[in-house]
XYZ file of C-alpha atoms in Angstrom:
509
model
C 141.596 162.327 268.765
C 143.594 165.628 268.972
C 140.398 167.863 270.883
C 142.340 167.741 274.264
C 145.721 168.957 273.324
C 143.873 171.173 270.542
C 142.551 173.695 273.157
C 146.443 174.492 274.816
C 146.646 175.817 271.191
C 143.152 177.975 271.189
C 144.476 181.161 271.135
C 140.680 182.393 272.355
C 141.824 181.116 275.812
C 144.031 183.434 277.502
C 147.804 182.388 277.418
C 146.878 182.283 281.141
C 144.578 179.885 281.184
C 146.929 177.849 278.946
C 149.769 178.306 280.608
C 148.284 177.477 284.185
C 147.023 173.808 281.944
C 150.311 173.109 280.903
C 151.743 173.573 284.590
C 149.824 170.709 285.781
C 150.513 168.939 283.251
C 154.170 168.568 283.237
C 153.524 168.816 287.336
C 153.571 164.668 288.861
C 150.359 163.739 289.555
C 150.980 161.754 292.440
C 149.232 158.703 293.602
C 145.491 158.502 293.553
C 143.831 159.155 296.475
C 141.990 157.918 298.891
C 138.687 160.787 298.823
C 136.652 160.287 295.832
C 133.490 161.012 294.242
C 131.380 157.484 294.042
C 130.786 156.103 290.844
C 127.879 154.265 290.138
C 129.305 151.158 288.456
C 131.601 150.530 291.425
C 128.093 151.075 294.126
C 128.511 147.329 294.636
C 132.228 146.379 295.714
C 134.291 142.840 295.550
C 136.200 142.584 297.963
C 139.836 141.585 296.328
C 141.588 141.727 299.836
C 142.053 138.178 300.109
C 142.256 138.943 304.263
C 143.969 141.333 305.953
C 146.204 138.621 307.890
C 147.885 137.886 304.467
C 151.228 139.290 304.213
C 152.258 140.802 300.752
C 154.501 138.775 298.591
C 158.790 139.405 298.571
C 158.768 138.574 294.858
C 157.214 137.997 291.332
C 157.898 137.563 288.027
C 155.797 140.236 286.625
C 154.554 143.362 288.973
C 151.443 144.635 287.380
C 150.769 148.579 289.038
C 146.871 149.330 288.330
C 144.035 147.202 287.639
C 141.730 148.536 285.755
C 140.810 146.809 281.901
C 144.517 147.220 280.499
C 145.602 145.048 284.405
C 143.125 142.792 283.479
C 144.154 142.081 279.639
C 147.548 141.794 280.506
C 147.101 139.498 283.770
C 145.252 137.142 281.737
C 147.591 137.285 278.502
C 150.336 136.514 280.659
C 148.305 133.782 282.822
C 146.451 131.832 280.006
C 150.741 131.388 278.248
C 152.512 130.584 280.881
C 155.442 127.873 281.387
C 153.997 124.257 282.188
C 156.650 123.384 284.264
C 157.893 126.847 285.549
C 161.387 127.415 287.138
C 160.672 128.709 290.332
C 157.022 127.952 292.372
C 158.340 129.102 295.213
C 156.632 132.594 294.570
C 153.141 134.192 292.330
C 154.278 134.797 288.501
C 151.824 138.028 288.343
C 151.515 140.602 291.794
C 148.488 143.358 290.734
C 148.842 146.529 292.806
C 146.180 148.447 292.897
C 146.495 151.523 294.873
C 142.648 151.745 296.027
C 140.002 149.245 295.349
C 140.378 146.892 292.198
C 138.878 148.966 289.035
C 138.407 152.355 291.080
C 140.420 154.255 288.342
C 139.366 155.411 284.829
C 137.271 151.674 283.795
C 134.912 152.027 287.053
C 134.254 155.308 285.951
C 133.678 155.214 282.437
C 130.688 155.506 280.467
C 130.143 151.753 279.781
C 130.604 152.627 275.636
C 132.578 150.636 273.715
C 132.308 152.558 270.536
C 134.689 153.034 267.683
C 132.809 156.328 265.444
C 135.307 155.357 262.383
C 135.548 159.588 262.678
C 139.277 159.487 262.581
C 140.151 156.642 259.574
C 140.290 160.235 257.278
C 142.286 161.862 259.501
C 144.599 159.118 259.757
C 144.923 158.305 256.234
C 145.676 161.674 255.606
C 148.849 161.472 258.688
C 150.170 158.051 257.785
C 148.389 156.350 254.786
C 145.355 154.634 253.580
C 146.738 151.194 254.624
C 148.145 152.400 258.404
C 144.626 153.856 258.713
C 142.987 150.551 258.109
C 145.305 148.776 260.793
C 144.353 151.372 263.565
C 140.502 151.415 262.699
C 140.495 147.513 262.581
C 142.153 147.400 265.790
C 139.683 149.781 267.469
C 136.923 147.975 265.697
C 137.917 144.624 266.998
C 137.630 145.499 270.435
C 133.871 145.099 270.284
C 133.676 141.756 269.312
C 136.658 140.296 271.500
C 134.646 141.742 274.831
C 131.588 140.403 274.121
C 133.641 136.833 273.275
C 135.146 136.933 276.487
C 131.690 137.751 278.214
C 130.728 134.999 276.529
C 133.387 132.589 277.534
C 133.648 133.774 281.207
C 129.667 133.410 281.671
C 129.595 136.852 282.665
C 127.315 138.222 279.940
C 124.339 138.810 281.910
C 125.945 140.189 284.917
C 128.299 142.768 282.982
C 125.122 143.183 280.706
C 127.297 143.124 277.750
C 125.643 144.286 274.416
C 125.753 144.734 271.077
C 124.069 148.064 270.112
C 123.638 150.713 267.139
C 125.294 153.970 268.534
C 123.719 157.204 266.865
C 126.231 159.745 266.723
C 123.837 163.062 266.629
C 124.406 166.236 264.667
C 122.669 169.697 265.256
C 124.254 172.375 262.829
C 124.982 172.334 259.299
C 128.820 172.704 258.992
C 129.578 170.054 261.664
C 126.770 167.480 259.689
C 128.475 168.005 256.401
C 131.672 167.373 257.521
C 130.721 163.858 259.431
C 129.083 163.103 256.134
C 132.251 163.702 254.182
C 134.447 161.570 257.124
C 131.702 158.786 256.385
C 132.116 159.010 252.915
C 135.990 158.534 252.834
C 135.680 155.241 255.636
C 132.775 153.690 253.666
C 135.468 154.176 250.728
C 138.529 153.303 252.433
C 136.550 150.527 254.424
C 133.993 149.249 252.042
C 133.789 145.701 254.491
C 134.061 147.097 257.323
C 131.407 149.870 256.862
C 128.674 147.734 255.616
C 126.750 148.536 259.139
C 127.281 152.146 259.335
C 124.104 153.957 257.631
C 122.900 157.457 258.183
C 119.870 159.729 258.799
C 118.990 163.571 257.721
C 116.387 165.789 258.235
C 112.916 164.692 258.512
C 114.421 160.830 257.370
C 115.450 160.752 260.958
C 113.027 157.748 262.424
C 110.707 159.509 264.281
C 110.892 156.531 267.072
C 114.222 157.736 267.663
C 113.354 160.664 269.495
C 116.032 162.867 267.752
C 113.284 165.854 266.404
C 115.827 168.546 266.887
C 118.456 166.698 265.241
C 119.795 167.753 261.668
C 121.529 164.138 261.099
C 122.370 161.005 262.724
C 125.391 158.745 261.576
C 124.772 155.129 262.802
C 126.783 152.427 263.503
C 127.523 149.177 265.281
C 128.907 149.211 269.153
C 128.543 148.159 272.118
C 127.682 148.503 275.828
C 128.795 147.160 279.251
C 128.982 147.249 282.783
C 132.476 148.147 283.058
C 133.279 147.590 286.644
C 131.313 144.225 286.850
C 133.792 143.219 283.838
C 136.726 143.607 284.875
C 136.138 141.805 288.189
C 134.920 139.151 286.703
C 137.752 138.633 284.670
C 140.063 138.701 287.434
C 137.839 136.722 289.682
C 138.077 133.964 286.999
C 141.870 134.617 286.704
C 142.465 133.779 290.366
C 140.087 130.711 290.620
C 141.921 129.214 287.688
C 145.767 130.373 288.412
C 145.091 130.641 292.809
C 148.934 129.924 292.895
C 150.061 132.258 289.963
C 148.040 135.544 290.607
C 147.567 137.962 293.747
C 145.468 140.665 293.743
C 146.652 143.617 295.992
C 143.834 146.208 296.916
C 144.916 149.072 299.069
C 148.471 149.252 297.833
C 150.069 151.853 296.709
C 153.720 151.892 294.922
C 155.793 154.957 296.370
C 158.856 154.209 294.013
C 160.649 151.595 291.857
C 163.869 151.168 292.049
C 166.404 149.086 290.154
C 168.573 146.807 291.853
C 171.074 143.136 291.406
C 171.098 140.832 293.749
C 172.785 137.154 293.983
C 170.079 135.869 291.588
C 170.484 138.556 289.111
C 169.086 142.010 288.214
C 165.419 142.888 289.710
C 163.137 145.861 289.857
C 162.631 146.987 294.163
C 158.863 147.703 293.911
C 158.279 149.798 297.115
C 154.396 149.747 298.890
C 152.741 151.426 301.354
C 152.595 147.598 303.003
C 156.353 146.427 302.008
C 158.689 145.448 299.111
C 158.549 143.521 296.486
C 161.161 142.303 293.830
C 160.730 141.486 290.205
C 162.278 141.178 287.034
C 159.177 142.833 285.126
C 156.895 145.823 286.080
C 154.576 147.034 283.712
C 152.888 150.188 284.368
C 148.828 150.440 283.445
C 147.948 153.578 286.444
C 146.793 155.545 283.015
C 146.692 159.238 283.881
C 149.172 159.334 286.931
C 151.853 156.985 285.162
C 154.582 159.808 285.174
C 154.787 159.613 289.254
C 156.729 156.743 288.666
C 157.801 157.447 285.019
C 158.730 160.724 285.222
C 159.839 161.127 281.372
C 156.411 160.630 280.372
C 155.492 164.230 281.904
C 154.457 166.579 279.022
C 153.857 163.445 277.161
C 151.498 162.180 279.438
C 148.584 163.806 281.476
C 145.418 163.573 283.111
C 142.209 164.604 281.954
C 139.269 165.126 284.455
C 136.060 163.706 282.899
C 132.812 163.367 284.606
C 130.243 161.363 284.357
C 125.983 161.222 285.549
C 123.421 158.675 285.981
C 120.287 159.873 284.996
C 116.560 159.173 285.604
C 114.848 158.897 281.945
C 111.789 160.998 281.365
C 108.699 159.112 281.386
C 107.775 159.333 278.208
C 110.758 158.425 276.825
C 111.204 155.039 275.698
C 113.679 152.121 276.707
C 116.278 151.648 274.460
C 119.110 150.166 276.403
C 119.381 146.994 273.896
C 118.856 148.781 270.782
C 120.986 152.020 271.128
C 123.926 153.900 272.398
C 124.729 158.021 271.600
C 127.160 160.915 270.742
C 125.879 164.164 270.854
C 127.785 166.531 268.872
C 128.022 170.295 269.498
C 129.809 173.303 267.741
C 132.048 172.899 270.496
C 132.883 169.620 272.175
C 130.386 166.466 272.430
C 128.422 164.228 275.197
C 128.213 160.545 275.029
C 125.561 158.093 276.882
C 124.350 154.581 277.334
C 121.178 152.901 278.956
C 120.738 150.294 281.586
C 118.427 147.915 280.944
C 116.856 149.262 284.376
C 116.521 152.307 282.794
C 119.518 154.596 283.526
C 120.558 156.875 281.028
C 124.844 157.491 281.736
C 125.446 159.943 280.552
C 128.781 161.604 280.165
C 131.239 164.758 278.700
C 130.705 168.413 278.877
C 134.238 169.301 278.659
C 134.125 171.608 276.249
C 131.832 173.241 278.636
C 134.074 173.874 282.020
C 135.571 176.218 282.817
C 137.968 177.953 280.267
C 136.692 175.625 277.444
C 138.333 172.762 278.891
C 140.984 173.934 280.523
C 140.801 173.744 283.846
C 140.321 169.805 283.574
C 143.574 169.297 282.175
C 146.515 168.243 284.506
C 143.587 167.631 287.156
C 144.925 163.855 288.762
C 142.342 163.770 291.118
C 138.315 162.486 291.238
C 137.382 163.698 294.247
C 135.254 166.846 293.489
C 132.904 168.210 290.093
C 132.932 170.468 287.927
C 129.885 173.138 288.669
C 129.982 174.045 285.144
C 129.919 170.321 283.772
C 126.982 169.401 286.355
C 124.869 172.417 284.953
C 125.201 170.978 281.688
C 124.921 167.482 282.236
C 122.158 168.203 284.166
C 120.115 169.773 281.738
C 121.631 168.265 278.705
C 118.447 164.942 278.080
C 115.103 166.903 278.278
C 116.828 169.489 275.524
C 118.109 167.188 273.160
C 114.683 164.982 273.102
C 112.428 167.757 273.529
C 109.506 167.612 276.607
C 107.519 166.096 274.145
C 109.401 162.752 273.828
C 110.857 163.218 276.949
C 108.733 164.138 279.352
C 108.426 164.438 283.063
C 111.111 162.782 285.577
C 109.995 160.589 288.227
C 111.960 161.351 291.408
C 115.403 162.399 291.710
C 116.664 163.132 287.993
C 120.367 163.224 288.626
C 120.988 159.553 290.598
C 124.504 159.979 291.030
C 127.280 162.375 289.537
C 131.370 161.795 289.558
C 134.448 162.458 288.389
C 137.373 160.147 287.003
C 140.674 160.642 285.424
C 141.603 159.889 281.478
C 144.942 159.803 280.529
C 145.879 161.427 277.330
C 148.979 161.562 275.292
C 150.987 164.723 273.613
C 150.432 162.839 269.766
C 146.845 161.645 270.432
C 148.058 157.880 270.437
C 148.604 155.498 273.639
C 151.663 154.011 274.340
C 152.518 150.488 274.455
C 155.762 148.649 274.816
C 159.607 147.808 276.785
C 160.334 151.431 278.791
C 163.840 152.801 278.108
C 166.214 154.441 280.810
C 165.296 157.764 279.358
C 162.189 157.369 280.204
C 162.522 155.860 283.748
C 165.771 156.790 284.775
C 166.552 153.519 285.798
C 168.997 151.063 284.416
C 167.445 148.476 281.413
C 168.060 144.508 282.376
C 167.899 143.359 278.175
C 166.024 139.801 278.222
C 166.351 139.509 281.961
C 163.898 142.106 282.445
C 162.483 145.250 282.038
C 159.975 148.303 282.707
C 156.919 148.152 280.255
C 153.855 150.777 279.708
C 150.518 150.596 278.861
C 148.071 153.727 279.200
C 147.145 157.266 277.709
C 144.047 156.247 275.791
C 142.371 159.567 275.596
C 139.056 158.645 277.040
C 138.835 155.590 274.231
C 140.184 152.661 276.513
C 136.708 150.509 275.818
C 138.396 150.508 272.103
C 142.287 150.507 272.681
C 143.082 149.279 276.503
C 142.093 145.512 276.108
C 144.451 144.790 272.905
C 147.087 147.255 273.712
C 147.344 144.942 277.299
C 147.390 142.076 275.127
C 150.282 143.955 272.717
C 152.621 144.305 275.777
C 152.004 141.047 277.696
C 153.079 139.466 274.407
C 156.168 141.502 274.163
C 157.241 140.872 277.318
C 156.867 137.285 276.878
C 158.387 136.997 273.485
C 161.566 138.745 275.449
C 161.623 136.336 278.708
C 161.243 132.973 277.414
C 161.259 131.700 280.808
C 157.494 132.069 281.497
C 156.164 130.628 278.312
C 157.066 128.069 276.547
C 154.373 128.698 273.584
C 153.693 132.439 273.335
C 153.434 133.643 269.680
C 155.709 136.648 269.102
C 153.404 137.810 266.062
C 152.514 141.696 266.524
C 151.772 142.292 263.080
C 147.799 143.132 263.658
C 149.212 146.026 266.376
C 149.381 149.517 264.871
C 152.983 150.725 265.011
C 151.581 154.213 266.058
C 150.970 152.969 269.644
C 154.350 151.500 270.106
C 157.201 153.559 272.839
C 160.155 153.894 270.926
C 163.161 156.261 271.093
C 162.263 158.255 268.560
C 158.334 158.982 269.425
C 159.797 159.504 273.089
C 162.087 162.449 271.790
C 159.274 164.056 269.364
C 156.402 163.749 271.243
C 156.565 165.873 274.016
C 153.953 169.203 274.878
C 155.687 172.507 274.667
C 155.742 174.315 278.224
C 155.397 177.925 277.334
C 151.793 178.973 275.929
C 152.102 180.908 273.037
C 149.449 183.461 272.001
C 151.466 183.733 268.247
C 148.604 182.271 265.941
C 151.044 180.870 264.288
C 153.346 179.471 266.560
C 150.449 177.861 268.567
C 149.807 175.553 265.359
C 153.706 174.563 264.727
């Protein structure tokens, strides 16, 4: 949870190096932009335009900015418990803005895991309690099974290939395999239940058909795997066939600035676009790592992370295991992850621990338009070591199919935040139950096991506050960890320093 912010306290890194990290990231990261590296998920585009002679709509209920999986979750949330009889159909409930293509952000760029480790349930026993470290781990866990249900439901399993899988999280040196034992030990304590699937491997137990010779353990545990991009389309593809008078989608629309303003029919938010205005009573922002352009509190509270990602042509002697397996490779220093297509793929993604300045220069970096050289060695090279030529073997073709670059958003405390933005935050005035500004993003690389329920959190908050557009909603949170939540008091406390220290000391307050 805490690797990111841990290396602006490495006092092995120049104060330099720091210092020039924490710059960007209390710097506003602007809006995304236009030149990009091309993912591989998002090869095959659907076209969301809904024609180019449509004009953009003067008003909504609800603005959603960003439409990635957290858009998604909270469009339908909102859709599926709306009013019967609503007040006004003179207008769309839910706008999505999406500055770029729909999904072009952090989901169409991820690495298609959705994998929970259970790594952190000692860490956060130790921070809040045994029973607060159950809630969060239960909430991550659940994500797996609600994605695959709504695969299910939607019809979309095949097409987003959507798995269940055993991950192997992979250990080469002796301190770092001891300590993952002792982290399993205190979940399959804590989380007797909830554990029953996770199992590990050491030493020459490791099944040989695994291909993991060099390995010194292997915990293993239930996930999953997806096409993300092909997901969230088709949940918003459903979304619009079912609600076509409720939902627009807006592709190539950026929002410059919010502003807050009353008219005759009451306070409203002035959502400004690249393609015209648009009023509201709610906005909730999901745009992840470059939220702060438009909530400029959260700067130093939240930033983005540059991650990049590979697809990867599998040595021929290496066999398929796209249905059976997904994997975490864990070094003395940072870790890789990687799924298979069922065509063969291996995505492969990570290597931040091995850019430049151990990480560094990734942080406060809004933009996916160029690689890291260092990351790209690494990747690059990173299969036909772990297996060994011997289970790996020779690469047909090109080995490297494509290679890109996306932004994660993570948070000063390690936890994302969910919930009703104050003025501190935005700077602009608060409307009480006639509306409001609401958040949704910094999930620290982990959306595939946060984003969809956190979406779900906030939709439900805002709807338990504006009775108007349901008429059934259930205001029950209790199953969301409190952790996650924006309040007054997390917004004053957790906040990045902006001065690098090189004090040992100090750099651990």
């Amino acid at each position: 949870m805490p690797f990111v912010t841990d290396v602006l306290k490495d006092t092995s890194f120049s104060a330099s190096a720091r210092q020039q990290a924490l710059n960007r990231i209390f710097s506003d990261p602007g809006l995304p932009q236009t030149s990009t590296t091309s993912s591989f998920w998002t090869q095959e585009k659907y076209n969301f335009s809904q024609g180019a002679a449509m004009s953009l709509p003067k008003e909504a209920d609800v603005v959603i900015i960003g439409s990635g999986i957290t858009g998604a979750s909270i469009a339908r949330t909102l859709l599926q418990s709306r009013a019967s009889n609503p007040s006004s159909t003179s207008h769309p409930s839910v706008v999505m803005l999406e500055a770029r293509t729909v999904c072009s952000g952090a989901t169409g760029r991820n690495g298609g895991h959705i994998l929970e480790t259970a790594d952190e349930y000692a860490e956060f026993a130790d921070a809040f309690g045994v029973d607060a470290a159950r809630k969060l781990v239960r909430f991550r866990l659940a994500h797996l099974r609600e994605i695959l249900a709504v695969a299910e439901e939607l019809g979309i399993t095949t097409e987003t290939q959507a798995r269940k899988v055993q991950f192997l999280s992979v250990y080469f040196g002796e301190e770092p395999w001891r300590a993952a034992m002792e982290r399993m030990r205190r979940f399959k304590e804590g989380m007797p239940e909830e554990a029953a699937e996770w199992t590990s491997y050491e030493g020459d137990a490791i099944p040989r058909e695994l291909c993991l010779t060099r390995a010194r353990g292997v915990v293993a545990g239930p996930a999953g795997a997806l096409w993300p991009y092909r997901f969230v389309t088709g949940v918003l593809k459903r979304l619009l066939a079912d609600f076509p008078d409720d939902l627009r989608v807006e592709e190539n629309t950026p929002v410059t600035a919010v502003y807050d303003e009353t008219s005759s029919s009451g306070p409203r938010y002035k959502i400004e676009t690249s393609r015209g205005t648009i009023t509201a009573r709610h906005v909730i922002h999901c745009t992840n790592a470059h939220v702060s352009h438009l909530v400029p509190g959260f700067r130093g509270r939240i930033f983005p992370v540059r991650g990049q990602m590979s697809a990867q042509t599998p040595g021929d002697k290496f066999p398929n295991q796209a249905t059976n397996h997904s994997w975490l490779f864990n070094y003395d220093r940072g870790f890789d992850y990687m799924t298979q297509l069922p065509e063969g793929q291996m995505m492969l993604g990570g290597g931040f621990a091995q850019s430049e300045a151990g990480g560094l220069a990734e942080m406060g970096v809004s933009t996916d338009s160029d690689l890291s050289l260092y990351i790209d060695i690494h990747l690059s090279g990173a299969l036909r070591a772990i297996f060994g030529g011997t289970d790996w073997g020779c690469v047909q073709g090109d080995p490297v199919q494509a290679m890109w670059t996306g932004n994660m958003a993570f948070s000063s405390d390690g936890f994302p935040w969910v919930g009703r933005l104050s003025e501190t935050a935005t700077g602009r005035s608060e409307h009480g139950s006639e509306g409001a500004e609401w958040v949704c993003a910094a999930f620290g690389g982990e959306g595939m096991v946060q984003a969809w329920f956190s979406g779900k959190a906030v939709a439900t908050m805002l709807l338990a506050q504006d009775a108007s557009l349901s008429e059934t909603v259930s205001a029950d949170l209790s199953w969301f960890p409190e952790q996650l939540l924006m309040t007054e008091e997390r917004f004053a406390d957790a906040v990045l320093p902006k001065e690098a220290v090189d004090d040992v000391h100090k750099a651990n307050l």
